[in-house]
Coordinates of N, CA and C in Angstrom, one line a residue:
L214 N 29.0 46.7 -38.4 CA 29.9 47.7 -37.6 C 31.1 48.0 -38.5
P215 N 31.6 49.2 -38.4 CA 32.8 49.6 -39.1 C 34.0 48.9 -38.5
K216 N 34.9 48.4 -39.4 CA 36.1 47.7 -39.0 C 37.2 48.6 -38.4
N217 N 37.5 49.6 -39.1 CA 38.6 50.5 -38.6 C 38.5 51.8 -39.5
L218 N 39.3 52.7 -39.0 CA 39.4 54.0 -39.6 C 39.7 54.0 -41.1
M219 N 40.7 53.2 -41.5 CA 41.2 53.1 -42.8 C 40.0 52.6 -43.8
V220 N 39.3 51.6 -43.3 CA 38.2 51.1 -44.1 C 37.1 52.2 -44.4
I221 N 36.9 53.0 -43.4 CA 35.9 54.0 -43.5 C 36.4 55.2 -44.4
V222 N 37.6 55.7 -44.2 CA 38.1 56.8 -44.9 C 38.3 56.4 -46.4
D223 N 38.8 55.2 -46.6 CA 39.1 54.8 -48.0 C 37.9 54.2 -48.8
N224 N 36.7 54.2 -48.2 CA 35.5 53.7 -48.8 C 35.0 54.7 -49.8
P225 N 35.1 54.5 -51.1 CA 34.6 55.5 -52.0 C 33.1 55.6 -52.1
D226 N 32.4 54.6 -51.6 CA 30.9 54.6 -51.6 C 30.3 55.3 -50.3
A227 N 31.1 55.5 -49.4 CA 30.6 56.1 -48.1 C 30.1 57.5 -48.4
K228 N 29.0 57.8 -47.8 CA 28.3 59.1 -47.9 C 28.2 59.9 -46.6
A229 N 28.5 61.1 -46.6 CA 28.4 61.9 -45.4 C 27.0 62.1 -45.0
L230 N 26.7 62.5 -43.7 CA 25.3 62.7 -43.3 C 24.7 63.8 -44.2
A231 N 25.4 64.8 -44.7 CA 24.9 65.8 -45.5 C 24.2 65.2 -46.8
F232 N 24.8 64.2 -47.3 CA 24.2 63.5 -48.5 C 22.8 63.1 -48.3
Y233 N 22.5 62.5 -47.2 CA 21.2 61.9 -46.9 C 20.1 63.0 -46.7
K234 N 20.5 64.2 -46.4 CA 19.6 65.3 -46.2 C 18.7 65.6 -47.5
K235 N 19.3 65.2 -48.6 CA 18.5 65.4 -49.9 C 17.3 64.6 -49.9
E236 N 17.3 63.4 -49.3 CA 16.2 62.5 -49.3 C 15.3 62.7 -48.1
D237 N 16.0 63.0 -46.9 CA 15.2 63.2 -45.7 C 16.0 64.3 -44.9
Q238 N 15.4 65.4 -44.8 CA 16.0 66.5 -44.1 C 16.4 66.2 -42.7
H239 N 15.8 65.3 -42.1 CA 16.1 65.0 -40.7 C 16.8 63.6 -40.5
Y240 N 17.4 63.1 -41.6 CA 18.1 61.8 -41.5 C 19.2 61.9 -40.4
G241 N 20.1 62.9 -40.5 CA 21.2 62.9 -39.6 C 20.7 63.0 -38.1
Y242 N 19.7 63.9 -37.9 CA 19.2 64.0 -36.5 C 18.7 62.7 -36.0
K243 N 17.9 62.0 -36.8 CA 17.2 60.7 -36.4 C 18.3 59.7 -36.2
F244 N 19.3 59.6 -37.1 CA 20.4 58.7 -36.9 C 21.1 58.9 -35.6
L245 N 21.4 60.2 -35.4 CA 22.2 60.5 -34.2 C 21.4 60.3 -32.9
V246 N 20.1 60.6 -32.9 CA 19.3 60.3 -31.7 C 19.5 58.8 -31.4
L247 N 19.2 57.9 -32.3 CA 19.3 56.5 -32.1 C 20.7 56.1 -31.6
A248 N 21.8 56.6 -32.3 CA 23.1 56.3 -31.9 C 23.4 56.8 -30.5
L249 N 23.0 58.0 -30.1 CA 23.2 58.5 -28.8 C 22.4 57.7 -27.7
L250 N 21.2 57.3 -28.1 CA 20.5 56.5 -27.1 C 21.3 55.2 -26.8
E251 N 21.9 54.6 -27.9 CA 22.6 53.4 -27.7 C 23.8 53.6 -26.8
V252 N 24.6 54.7 -27.1 CA 25.7 55.1 -26.3 C 25.3 55.2 -24.8
N253 N 24.2 55.9 -24.6 CA 23.7 56.2 -23.3 C 23.4 54.9 -22.5
E254 N 22.9 53.9 -23.3 CA 22.6 52.7 -22.6 C 23.8 51.8 -22.4
Q255 N 24.8 51.9 -23.2 CA 26.0 51.0 -23.1 C 26.9 51.4 -22.0
L256 N 26.9 52.6 -21.6 CA 27.8 53.0 -20.5 C 27.1 52.8 -19.1
N257 N 27.9 52.2 -18.3 CA 27.4 51.9 -16.9 C 27.7 53.0 -16.0
I258 N 26.9 54.1 -16.2 CA 27.1 55.3 -15.4 C 25.8 55.8 -14.8
D259 N 25.9 56.6 -13.7 CA 24.7 57.1 -13.1 C 24.1 58.3 -13.8
N260 N 25.0 59.2 -14.3 CA 24.6 60.4 -14.9 C 24.5 60.3 -16.4
K261 N 23.5 59.7 -16.9 CA 23.2 59.5 -18.3 C 22.6 60.8 -18.9
M262 N 22.5 60.9 -20.2 CA 21.9 62.0 -20.8 C 20.4 61.9 -20.8
S263 N 19.7 63.0 -20.6 CA 18.3 63.0 -20.6 C 17.8 63.0 -22.1
D264 N 16.5 62.7 -22.3 CA 16.0 62.8 -23.7 C 16.2 64.2 -24.3
A265 N 16.0 65.2 -23.5 CA 16.2 66.6 -24.0 C 17.7 66.8 -24.4
Q266 N 18.6 66.3 -23.6 CA 20.0 66.5 -23.9 C 20.4 65.7 -25.1
I267 N 19.8 64.5 -25.3 CA 20.1 63.7 -26.5 C 19.5 64.4 -27.7
N268 N 18.4 65.0 -27.6 CA 17.8 65.7 -28.8 C 18.7 66.9 -29.1
Y269 N 19.1 67.7 -28.1 CA 20.0 68.8 -28.4 C 21.3 68.4 -29.0
A270 N 21.9 67.3 -28.4 CA 23.2 66.8 -28.9 C 23.1 66.4 -30.3
A271 N 22.0 65.7 -30.7 CA 21.8 65.2 -32.0 C 21.8 66.3 -33.0
R272 N 21.0 67.4 -32.7 CA 21.0 68.5 -33.6 C 22.3 69.2 -33.7
L273 N 23.0 69.4 -32.6 CA 24.4 70.0 -32.7 C 25.3 69.2 -33.5
L274 N 25.4 67.9 -33.2 CA 26.3 67.0 -33.9 C 26.0 66.9 -35.4
D275 N 24.7 66.9 -35.8 CA 24.3 66.9 -37.2 C 24.8 68.1 -37.9
T276 N 24.9 69.2 -37.2 CA 25.4 70.4 -37.8 C 27.0 70.5 -37.8
K277 N 27.5 70.2 -36.7 CA 29.0 70.3 -36.5 C 29.8 69.3 -37.3
Y278 N 29.3 68.1 -37.3 CA 30.0 67.0 -38.0 C 29.3 66.5 -39.2
F279 N 28.7 67.4 -40.0 CA 27.9 67.0 -41.2 C 28.7 66.2 -42.2
F280 N 30.0 66.3 -42.1 CA 30.9 65.6 -43.1 C 31.3 64.2 -42.7
F281 N 30.9 63.8 -41.5 CA 31.1 62.4 -41.0 C 30.1 61.5 -41.7
T282 N 30.5 60.3 -42.0 CA 29.6 59.3 -42.5 C 28.9 58.6 -41.2
P283 N 27.8 57.9 -41.4 CA 27.3 57.2 -40.3 C 28.3 56.2 -39.6
D284 N 29.2 55.6 -40.5 CA 30.2 54.7 -39.9 C 31.3 55.5 -39.1
D285 N 31.5 56.7 -39.5 CA 32.4 57.6 -38.7 C 31.9 57.7 -37.3
F286 N 30.6 58.0 -37.2 CA 30.0 58.2 -35.8 C 30.0 56.8 -35.1
R287 N 29.6 55.8 -35.8 CA 29.6 54.5 -35.1 C 31.0 54.1 -34.6
L288 N 32.0 54.3 -35.3 CA 33.3 53.9 -34.9 C 33.8 54.8 -33.8
A289 N 33.6 56.1 -33.9 CA 33.9 57.1 -32.8 C 33.2 56.7 -31.5
F290 N 31.9 56.4 -31.6 CA 31.2 56.0 -30.4 C 31.7 54.7 -29.8
I291 N 31.9 53.7 -30.6 CA 32.5 52.5 -30.1 C 33.8 52.7 -29.4
E292 N 34.7 53.5 -30.0 CA 36.0 53.8 -29.4 C 35.8 54.6 -28.1
G293 N 34.8 55.5 -28.1 CA 34.6 56.3 -26.9 C 34.1 55.4 -25.7
I294 N 33.1 54.5 -26.1 CA 32.5 53.6 -25.1 C 33.6 52.7 -24.5
T295 N 34.5 52.2 -25.4 CA 35.5 51.3 -24.9 C 36.8 51.9 -24.3
G296 N 36.7 53.2 -24.2 CA 37.8 53.9 -23.4 C 39.0 54.5 -24.2
K297 N 38.9 54.4 -25.5 CA 40.0 54.8 -26.3 C 40.4 56.3 -26.1
Y298 N 39.3 57.1 -25.8 CA 39.5 58.5 -25.7 C 39.5 58.9 -24.2
G299 N 39.8 58.0 -23.3 CA 39.9 58.3 -21.9 C 38.6 57.8 -21.1
K300 N 38.7 57.9 -19.8 CA 37.6 57.4 -19.0 C 36.4 58.4 -19.0
V301 N 35.3 57.8 -18.8 CA 34.1 58.5 -18.7 C 33.8 58.5 -17.2
Y302 N 33.9 59.7 -16.5 CA 33.8 59.8 -15.1 C 32.4 59.9 -14.6
N303 N 31.7 58.8 -14.8 CA 30.3 58.7 -14.3 C 29.3 59.8 -14.8
R304 N 29.6 60.3 -16.0 CA 28.7 61.2 -16.7 C 28.8 61.1 -18.2
M305 N 27.7 61.4 -18.8 CA 27.7 61.5 -20.3 C 27.0 62.8 -20.7
D306 N 27.7 63.6 -21.5 CA 27.0 64.8 -21.9 C 27.7 65.2 -23.2
I307 N 27.2 66.4 -23.7 CA 27.6 66.8 -25.0 C 29.2 67.1 -25.1
G308 N 29.7 67.5 -23.9 CA 31.2 67.8 -23.9 C 31.9 66.5 -24.0
V309 N 31.5 65.4 -23.4 CA 32.2 64.1 -23.5 C 32.1 63.6 -25.0
I310 N 30.9 63.7 -25.5 CA 30.6 63.2 -26.9 C 31.5 64.0 -27.9
C311 N 31.5 65.3 -27.8 CA 32.3 66.2 -28.7 C 33.7 65.9 -28.6
G312 N 34.2 65.6 -27.3 CA 35.6 65.3 -27.1 C 35.9 64.0 -27.9
W313 N 35.1 63.0 -27.8 CA 35.3 61.8 -28.6 C 35.4 62.1 -30.1
L314 N 34.4 62.8 -30.6 CA 34.4 63.1 -32.0 C 35.6 63.9 -32.5
D315 N 36.0 64.9 -31.6 CA 37.1 65.7 -32.0 C 38.4 64.8 -32.1
E316 N 38.6 63.9 -31.1 CA 39.7 63.0 -31.1 C 39.7 62.1 -32.3
Y317 N 38.5 61.6 -32.6 CA 38.3 60.7 -33.8 C 38.7 61.5 -35.0
N318 N 38.2 62.7 -35.1 CA 38.4 63.5 -36.3 C 39.9 63.8 -36.5
M319 N 40.6 64.0 -35.4 CA 42.1 64.2 -35.5 C 42.7 63.0 -36.1
S320 N 42.4 61.8 -35.6 CA 42.9 60.5 -36.2 C 42.6 60.4 -37.6
R321 N 41.3 60.7 -37.9 CA 40.8 60.6 -39.3 C 41.6 61.5 -40.2
T322 N 41.8 62.7 -39.8 CA 42.6 63.7 -40.6 C 44.0 63.3 -40.8
E323 N 44.6 62.8 -39.7 CA 46.0 62.4 -39.8 C 46.2 61.2 -40.8
Y324 N 45.2 60.3 -40.7 CA 45.2 59.2 -41.7 C 45.1 59.7 -43.1
A325 N 44.2 60.6 -43.3 CA 43.9 61.1 -44.7 C 45.2 61.8 -45.2
I326 N 45.8 62.6 -44.4 CA 47.0 63.3 -44.8 C 48.1 62.3 -45.1
S327 N 48.3 61.3 -44.3 CA 49.3 60.3 -44.5 C 49.0 59.6 -45.8
R328 N 47.8 59.2 -46.0 CA 47.4 58.6 -47.3 C 47.7 59.4 -48.5
N329 N 47.4 60.7 -48.4 CA 47.7 61.7 -49.5 C 49.2 61.8 -49.8
L330 N 50.0 61.8 -48.7 CA 51.4 61.9 -48.9 C 52.0 60.7 -49.6
K331 N 51.5 59.5 -49.2 CA 51.9 58.2 -49.8 C 51.5 58.2 -51.3
Y332 N 50.3 58.7 -51.6 CA 49.8 58.8 -53.0 C 50.7 59.7 -53.8
K333 N 51.1 60.8 -53.2 CA 51.9 61.8 -53.8 C 53.3 61.2 -54.1
E334 N 53.9 60.5 -53.1 CA 55.2 59.9 -53.3 C 55.1 58.8 -54.4
N335 N 54.1 58.0 -54.3 CA 54.0 57.0 -55.4 C 53.8 57.6 -56.8
Y336 N 53.1 58.7 -56.9 CA 52.9 59.3 -58.1 C 54.3 59.9 -58.6
E337 N 55.0 60.5 -57.7 CA 56.3 61.1 -58.1 C 57.3 60.0 -58.5
S338 N 57.3 58.9 -57.8 CA 58.3 57.9 -58.2 C 57.8 57.2 -59.5
R339 N 56.5 57.1 -59.7 CA 56.0 56.5 -61.0 C 56.2 57.4 -62.2
T340 N 56.0 58.7 -62.0 CA 56.1 59.6 -63.2 C 57.3 60.4 -63.2
G341 N 58.1 60.5 -62.2 CA 59.3 61.3 -62.1 C 59.0 62.8 -62.0
K342 N 57.8 63.2 -61.8 CA 57.4 64.6 -61.6 C 57.4 64.9 -60.1
V343 N 58.2 65.9 -59.7 CA 58.3 66.3 -58.3 C 57.9 67.7 -58.1
N344 N 57.0 67.8 -57.0 CA 56.5 69.1 -56.6 C 56.0 70.0 -57.7
S345 N 55.4 69.4 -58.7 CA 54.9 70.2 -59.8 C 53.4 70.5 -59.5
E346 N 52.9 71.4 -60.2 CA 51.5 71.8 -60.0 C 50.6 70.6 -60.5
E347 N 51.1 69.8 -61.4 CA 50.3 68.7 -61.9 C 50.1 67.6 -60.7
V348 N 51.2 67.4 -60.0 CA 51.2 66.5 -58.9 C 50.2 67.0 -57.9
Y349 N 50.3 68.2 -57.5 CA 49.4 68.8 -56.5 C 48.0 68.7 -57.0
K350 N 47.7 69.0 -58.2 CA 46.3 68.9 -58.7 C 45.8 67.5 -58.7
E351 N 46.6 66.6 -59.1 CA 46.2 65.2 -59.2 C 45.9 64.6 -57.8
V352 N 46.9 64.8 -56.9 CA 46.7 64.3 -55.5 C 45.5 64.8 -54.8
F353 N 45.4 66.1 -54.9 CA 44.3 66.8 -54.1 C 43.0 66.7 -54.8
A354 N 43.0 66.6 -56.1 CA 41.7 66.5 -56.9 C 41.1 65.2 -56.5
K355 N 41.9 64.1 -56.4 CA 41.3 62.8 -56.0 C 40.6 62.9 -54.6
N356 N 41.3 63.5 -53.7 CA 40.8 63.6 -52.3 C 39.6 64.5 -52.2
Y357 N 39.7 65.6 -53.0 CA 38.5 66.6 -53.1 C 37.3 65.8 -53.7
S358 N 37.6 65.1 -54.7 CA 36.5 64.3 -55.4 C 35.9 63.3 -54.4
D359 N 36.7 62.6 -53.6 CA 36.2 61.7 -52.6 C 35.3 62.4 -51.6
L360 N 35.8 63.6 -51.1 CA 35.0 64.3 -50.1 C 33.7 64.8 -50.7
K361 N 33.8 65.3 -51.9 CA 32.6 65.9 -52.6 C 31.6 64.8 -52.8
N362 N 32.0 63.6 -53.2 CA 31.1 62.5 -53.4 C 30.4 62.0 -52.1
K363 N 31.2 62.1 -51.0 CA 30.6 61.7 -49.7 C 29.5 62.8 -49.3
A364 N 29.6 64.0 -49.7 CA 28.7 65.0 -49.4 C 27.5 65.1 -50.3
K365 N 27.6 64.5 -51.5 CA 26.5 64.5 -52.4 C 25.3 63.8 -51.9

């Protein structure tokens, strides 16, 4: 199980769902079906998702959140199940799941931006270069490279 957001985002070996499509076109869909089945079972609610809803949700999430790693989904689902993103009012559906993933993505993005700014500040204090094109290129090239590697 993923430990926390920082471990996931900072993992240079983590690969986005899109990466796995090279080996298996349906990897993301299959992974998400299994993950959604688990979420459906873990919640003590009357209005669970049907198999058809899970299949539809898996296809939608595989397309909409292709840049997430499997651990991103696992952590977002764990946090959703445990109530971090609010109460689940006796229903589970694609709206609830997308709400969880959107909240998680906002946290993920905020962390990545914060990390980038710290990297930039460290670079500036180490090199004495401030707001230069070189700083911009180095800071964002590293993060672009990380994202590109996750999608490969």
